[in-house]
Short mmCIF file of C-alpha atoms in Angstrom, two decimals:
data_model
loop_
_atom_site.label_atom_id
_atom_site.label_comp_id
_atom_site.label_asym_id
_atom_site.label_seq_id
_atom_site.Cartn_x
_atom_site.Cartn_y
_atom_site.Cartn_z
CA UNK A 189 180.02 191.20 174.95
CA UNK A 190 181.37 194.36 173.39
CA UNK A 191 179.16 196.48 171.14
CA UNK A 192 180.34 195.20 167.76
CA UNK A 193 178.64 193.73 164.79
CA UNK A 194 175.12 194.21 163.51
CA UNK A 195 172.23 195.48 165.75
CA UNK A 196 170.69 192.01 165.38
CA UNK A 197 173.84 190.26 166.69
CA UNK A 198 174.08 192.78 169.50
CA UNK A 199 170.47 192.15 170.44
CA UNK A 200 171.07 188.42 170.52
CA UNK A 201 174.18 188.96 172.75
CA UNK A 202 172.14 191.14 175.11
CA UNK A 203 169.40 188.45 175.28
CA UNK A 204 172.01 185.91 176.27
CA UNK A 205 173.53 188.23 178.78
CA UNK A 206 170.13 188.87 180.37
CA UNK A 207 169.83 185.16 180.96
CA UNK A 208 173.41 184.96 182.18
CA UNK A 209 174.44 182.20 179.77
CA UNK A 210 178.02 181.13 180.05
CA UNK A 211 180.56 182.65 177.64
CA UNK A 212 181.09 179.30 175.86
CA UNK A 213 177.31 178.92 175.38
CA UNK A 214 177.05 182.44 173.93
CA UNK A 215 179.92 181.72 171.51
CA UNK A 216 178.26 178.50 170.47
CA UNK A 217 174.87 180.21 169.78
CA UNK A 218 176.46 183.06 167.85
CA UNK A 219 178.45 180.54 165.76
CA UNK A 220 175.16 178.64 164.97
CA UNK A 221 173.55 181.76 163.61
CA UNK A 222 176.66 182.73 161.69
CA UNK A 223 176.75 179.31 160.08
CA UNK A 224 173.07 179.53 159.02
CA UNK A 225 173.76 183.03 157.60
CA UNK A 226 176.69 181.73 155.56
CA UNK A 227 174.56 178.88 154.24
CA UNK A 228 171.72 181.25 153.22
CA UNK A 229 174.01 183.97 151.93
CA UNK A 230 171.60 186.51 153.36
CA UNK A 231 170.62 187.76 156.84
CA UNK A 232 169.55 184.94 159.19
CA UNK A 233 166.36 186.61 160.34
CA UNK A 234 164.97 186.15 156.83
CA UNK A 235 165.05 182.31 157.10
CA UNK A 236 161.87 180.35 156.58
CA UNK A 237 160.76 176.96 157.81
CA UNK A 238 161.88 175.42 154.52
CA UNK A 239 165.20 177.19 154.74
CA UNK A 240 165.90 175.63 158.16
CA UNK A 241 164.79 172.22 156.95
CA UNK A 242 167.22 172.43 154.05
CA UNK A 243 169.99 173.70 156.37
CA UNK A 244 169.37 170.79 158.69
CA UNK A 245 169.68 168.34 155.73
CA UNK A 246 172.80 170.15 154.60
CA UNK A 247 174.52 169.62 157.94
CA UNK A 248 173.59 165.92 157.98
CA UNK A 249 174.81 165.40 154.42
CA UNK A 250 178.05 167.21 155.24
CA UNK A 251 178.77 164.69 158.01
CA UNK A 252 178.29 167.04 160.93
CA UNK A 253 178.60 165.15 164.25
CA UNK A 254 175.41 164.68 166.27
CA UNK A 255 176.82 166.82 169.15
CA UNK A 256 177.69 169.69 166.84
CA UNK A 257 174.42 169.41 164.98
CA UNK A 258 172.38 169.50 168.23
CA UNK A 259 174.36 172.48 169.54
CA UNK A 260 173.66 174.31 166.28
CA UNK A 261 169.97 173.60 166.47
CA UNK A 262 169.91 174.78 170.13
CA UNK A 263 171.53 178.05 169.18
CA UNK A 264 169.06 178.65 166.34
CA UNK A 265 166.12 177.90 168.62
CA UNK A 266 167.31 180.56 171.00
CA UNK A 267 167.83 183.04 168.14
CA UNK A 268 164.39 182.56 166.66
CA UNK A 269 162.46 181.98 169.88
CA UNK A 270 164.00 184.65 172.07
CA UNK A 271 165.63 187.31 169.95
CA UNK A 272 163.23 187.31 167.00
CA UNK A 273 160.04 186.02 168.71
CA UNK A 274 159.42 183.67 165.72
CA UNK A 275 159.13 180.33 167.48
CA UNK A 276 157.00 178.89 164.62
CA UNK A 277 160.07 178.89 162.28
CA UNK A 278 162.00 176.42 164.56
CA UNK A 279 159.01 174.49 165.90
CA UNK A 280 159.76 171.44 163.72
CA UNK A 281 163.48 171.26 164.45
CA UNK A 282 164.31 168.11 166.44
CA UNK A 283 167.60 167.06 167.95
CA UNK A 284 169.27 163.95 166.64
CA UNK A 285 170.14 160.96 168.79
CA UNK A 286 173.75 161.01 170.06
CA UNK A 287 175.41 157.56 170.01
CA UNK A 288 176.37 156.48 173.46
CA UNK A 289 180.04 155.38 173.78
CA UNK A 290 181.99 154.01 176.65
CA UNK A 291 184.84 156.32 177.89
CA UNK A 292 188.52 155.46 177.68
CA UNK A 293 189.75 154.41 181.14
CA UNK A 294 193.35 154.03 182.46
CA UNK A 295 194.33 151.36 184.84
CA UNK A 296 195.61 152.56 188.30
CA UNK A 297 199.14 151.72 187.12
CA UNK A 298 198.74 153.75 183.87
CA UNK A 299 197.29 156.70 185.84
CA UNK A 300 200.32 156.65 188.16
CA UNK A 301 202.71 156.41 185.19
CA UNK A 302 201.01 159.29 183.42
CA UNK A 303 201.21 161.61 186.42
CA UNK A 304 204.83 160.65 187.15
CA UNK A 305 205.73 161.41 183.45
CA UNK A 306 204.45 164.97 183.61
CA UNK A 307 207.30 167.38 182.77
CA UNK A 308 207.21 169.56 185.88
CA UNK A 309 205.78 169.71 189.45
CA UNK A 310 202.91 172.03 188.50
CA UNK A 311 201.68 169.64 185.88
CA UNK A 312 202.11 166.64 188.19
CA UNK A 313 200.05 168.40 190.82
CA UNK A 314 197.36 169.47 188.33
CA UNK A 315 197.03 165.91 186.87
CA UNK A 316 196.98 164.55 190.42
CA UNK A 317 193.98 166.75 191.19
CA UNK A 318 192.20 165.75 187.92
CA UNK A 319 192.61 162.06 188.80
CA UNK A 320 192.53 162.14 192.59
CA UNK A 321 189.42 164.42 192.83
CA UNK A 322 187.82 163.58 189.51
CA UNK A 323 187.67 167.27 188.41
CA UNK A 324 186.96 168.51 184.89
CA UNK A 325 189.85 170.32 183.18
CA UNK A 326 188.11 173.69 183.50
CA UNK A 327 187.59 172.99 187.23
CA UNK A 328 191.23 172.12 187.80
CA UNK A 329 192.31 175.34 186.04
CA UNK A 330 190.00 177.60 188.05
CA UNK A 331 191.13 176.37 191.47
CA UNK A 332 192.48 179.00 193.78
CA UNK A 333 194.83 178.60 196.74
CA UNK A 334 191.99 179.23 199.13
CA UNK A 335 189.92 176.41 197.66
CA UNK A 336 192.20 173.82 199.28
CA UNK A 337 190.68 172.94 202.71
CA UNK A 338 193.27 170.78 204.39
CA UNK A 339 191.33 170.70 207.64
CA UNK A 340 188.29 169.04 206.05
CA UNK A 341 190.38 167.33 203.34
CA UNK A 342 188.22 168.81 200.62
CA UNK A 343 188.51 170.93 197.51
CA UNK A 344 185.99 173.72 196.95
CA UNK A 345 184.87 173.81 193.28
CA UNK A 346 183.32 177.14 192.50
CA UNK A 347 180.80 177.42 189.65
CA UNK A 348 181.50 174.06 188.01
CA UNK A 349 179.47 172.83 185.13
CA UNK A 350 175.90 174.09 185.37
CA UNK A 351 177.11 177.07 187.48
CA UNK A 352 177.06 174.97 190.62
CA UNK A 353 179.40 175.00 193.62
CA UNK A 354 180.43 171.72 195.24
CA UNK A 355 183.12 170.02 197.38
CA UNK A 356 185.43 167.35 195.96
CA UNK A 357 187.52 164.85 197.86
CA UNK A 358 191.12 165.65 198.72
CA UNK A 359 193.33 162.68 199.46
CA UNK A 360 196.55 162.88 201.55
CA UNK A 361 198.64 162.02 198.52
CA UNK A 362 197.12 164.87 196.44
CA UNK A 363 197.44 167.28 199.35
CA UNK A 364 201.17 166.35 199.59
CA UNK A 365 201.65 167.03 195.85
CA UNK A 366 199.81 170.36 196.15
CA UNK A 367 202.00 171.51 199.05
CA UNK A 368 205.14 170.50 197.11
CA UNK A 369 203.98 172.59 194.14
CA UNK A 370 202.92 175.51 196.38
CA UNK A 371 206.37 175.70 197.95
CA UNK A 372 208.06 175.82 194.54
CA UNK A 373 205.46 178.14 192.95
CA UNK A 374 205.53 180.51 195.90
CA UNK A 375 209.31 180.61 195.93
CA UNK A 376 209.26 181.44 192.19
CA UNK A 377 206.75 184.20 192.67
CA UNK A 378 204.14 182.44 190.58
CA UNK A 379 201.58 181.77 193.32
CA UNK A 380 200.00 184.53 195.27
CA UNK A 381 198.19 184.09 198.68
CA UNK A 382 194.70 184.40 197.12
CA UNK A 383 195.69 183.66 193.56
CA UNK A 384 195.29 180.78 191.15
CA UNK A 385 196.51 177.43 192.32
CA UNK A 386 197.75 176.63 188.81
CA UNK A 387 198.70 179.94 187.12
CA UNK A 388 199.47 180.20 183.46
CA UNK A 389 202.51 181.97 181.92
CA UNK A 390 201.04 185.12 183.33
CA UNK A 391 200.68 184.48 187.08
CA UNK A 392 197.59 186.68 187.06
CA UNK A 393 195.83 184.34 184.67
CA UNK A 394 194.98 180.67 185.28
CA UNK A 395 196.30 177.71 183.33
CA UNK A 396 194.01 177.13 180.38
CA UNK A 397 192.17 173.77 179.72
CA UNK A 398 194.06 173.61 176.37
CA UNK A 399 197.45 173.90 178.13
CA UNK A 400 196.45 171.25 180.61
CA UNK A 401 195.31 168.92 177.89
CA UNK A 402 198.62 169.46 176.07
CA UNK A 403 200.41 168.54 179.30
CA UNK A 404 198.35 165.29 179.45
CA UNK A 405 199.23 164.43 175.85
CA UNK A 406 202.96 165.01 176.47
CA UNK A 407 202.87 162.90 179.67
CA UNK A 408 201.02 160.01 177.93
CA UNK A 409 203.61 160.03 175.12
CA UNK A 410 206.46 160.11 177.62
CA UNK A 411 204.81 157.17 179.62
CA UNK A 412 204.37 155.15 176.50
CA UNK A 413 200.53 155.00 176.87
CA UNK A 414 199.00 154.15 173.52
CA UNK A 415 195.42 154.99 174.59
CA UNK A 416 193.81 158.16 173.41
CA UNK A 417 194.14 160.19 176.64
CA UNK A 418 192.77 163.63 177.58
CA UNK A 419 192.34 165.40 180.84
CA UNK A 420 188.78 164.04 181.05
CA UNK A 421 190.21 160.51 180.82
CA UNK A 422 191.54 161.03 184.29
CA UNK A 423 188.13 161.98 185.59
CA UNK A 424 186.65 158.84 183.89
CA UNK A 425 189.34 156.77 185.51
CA UNK A 426 188.67 158.33 188.94
CA UNK A 427 184.99 157.32 188.80
CA UNK A 428 185.70 153.84 187.36
CA UNK A 429 188.28 153.01 190.00
CA UNK A 430 185.97 154.11 192.82
CA UNK A 431 183.24 151.88 191.43
CA UNK A 432 185.62 148.96 191.25
CA UNK A 433 186.42 149.55 194.92
CA UNK A 434 182.71 149.07 195.74
CA UNK A 435 182.01 152.78 196.47
CA UNK A 436 178.25 153.51 196.19
CA UNK A 437 177.46 154.88 192.76
CA UNK A 438 175.36 157.65 194.40
CA UNK A 439 178.36 158.81 196.32
CA UNK A 440 180.38 158.93 193.00
CA UNK A 441 177.53 160.91 191.44
CA UNK A 442 177.93 163.62 194.15
CA UNK A 443 181.72 163.66 193.90
CA UNK A 444 181.49 164.12 190.10
CA UNK A 445 178.79 166.77 190.35
CA UNK A 446 176.42 164.87 188.04
CA UNK A 447 172.85 166.06 188.00
CA UNK A 448 171.48 162.62 186.94
CA UNK A 449 172.48 159.17 188.21
CA UNK A 450 171.97 157.94 184.62
CA UNK A 451 175.10 159.95 183.65
CA UNK A 452 177.21 158.23 186.35
CA UNK A 453 176.00 154.76 185.48
CA UNK A 454 177.99 154.73 182.30
CA UNK A 455 181.02 153.72 184.44
CA UNK A 456 179.36 150.43 185.32
CA UNK A 457 179.98 149.45 181.68
CA UNK A 458 183.70 149.85 181.97
CA UNK A 459 184.47 148.77 185.56
CA UNK A 460 186.34 145.52 184.81
CA UNK A 461 185.95 144.10 188.24
CA UNK A 462 182.22 144.42 188.02
CA UNK A 463 182.19 142.92 184.54
CA UNK A 464 184.24 139.93 185.75
#
């Protein structure tokens, strides 16, 4: 958001800021325009309908994944529609269909082994929250001490995906792990009264999603879990295990913060008890 780069780039950044797009979205849109400019070898605002058609074909032929391809097209649509006011240039661009895959899910035993194999109490507590509350990696990292409501047994998730606040469940086991970590972190001077629940190397900054994911990979290797595991795998496992315990799928939808029930229904395809 600093005033660097060309006036055109700056104008696009200002347009995104005016609409309060998230930082990751802004970076994705700028990257899309930069990719187009590199392909054209000239300023992106000179692109024609035929240029964009050829660029689209170039990405497909290069093996660009459907998710990356659609993200690039979305960024270009914003650039031409909003920043340039040339909607006719991107009118024919259409997103490609993204193949629907079933998520990797751990068994309850594997989830317990993974958490137990984490190298320290902070990582054990963070992974317990990811699995026990079904939070996204970014949501775990952004938790603050004051977000733990032990009276109502809930976790307050501020500005999750889609810039929405919600409450997540807090089990007694997770609360116990969080209290154990708080005592250690507070004694070490890493946790402040209103600070981050999971601080990074600098206590004033939160743990990053990349650091948390690395902790998951290390724990999976230590536990001997051969499945391809990420922090999001714990969220998938949370939802699947609840479904197998006959929890109403609409309740799971609310706990996960899904906007559409269709998104939550994917777990019906991996809940082994339901399949049996």
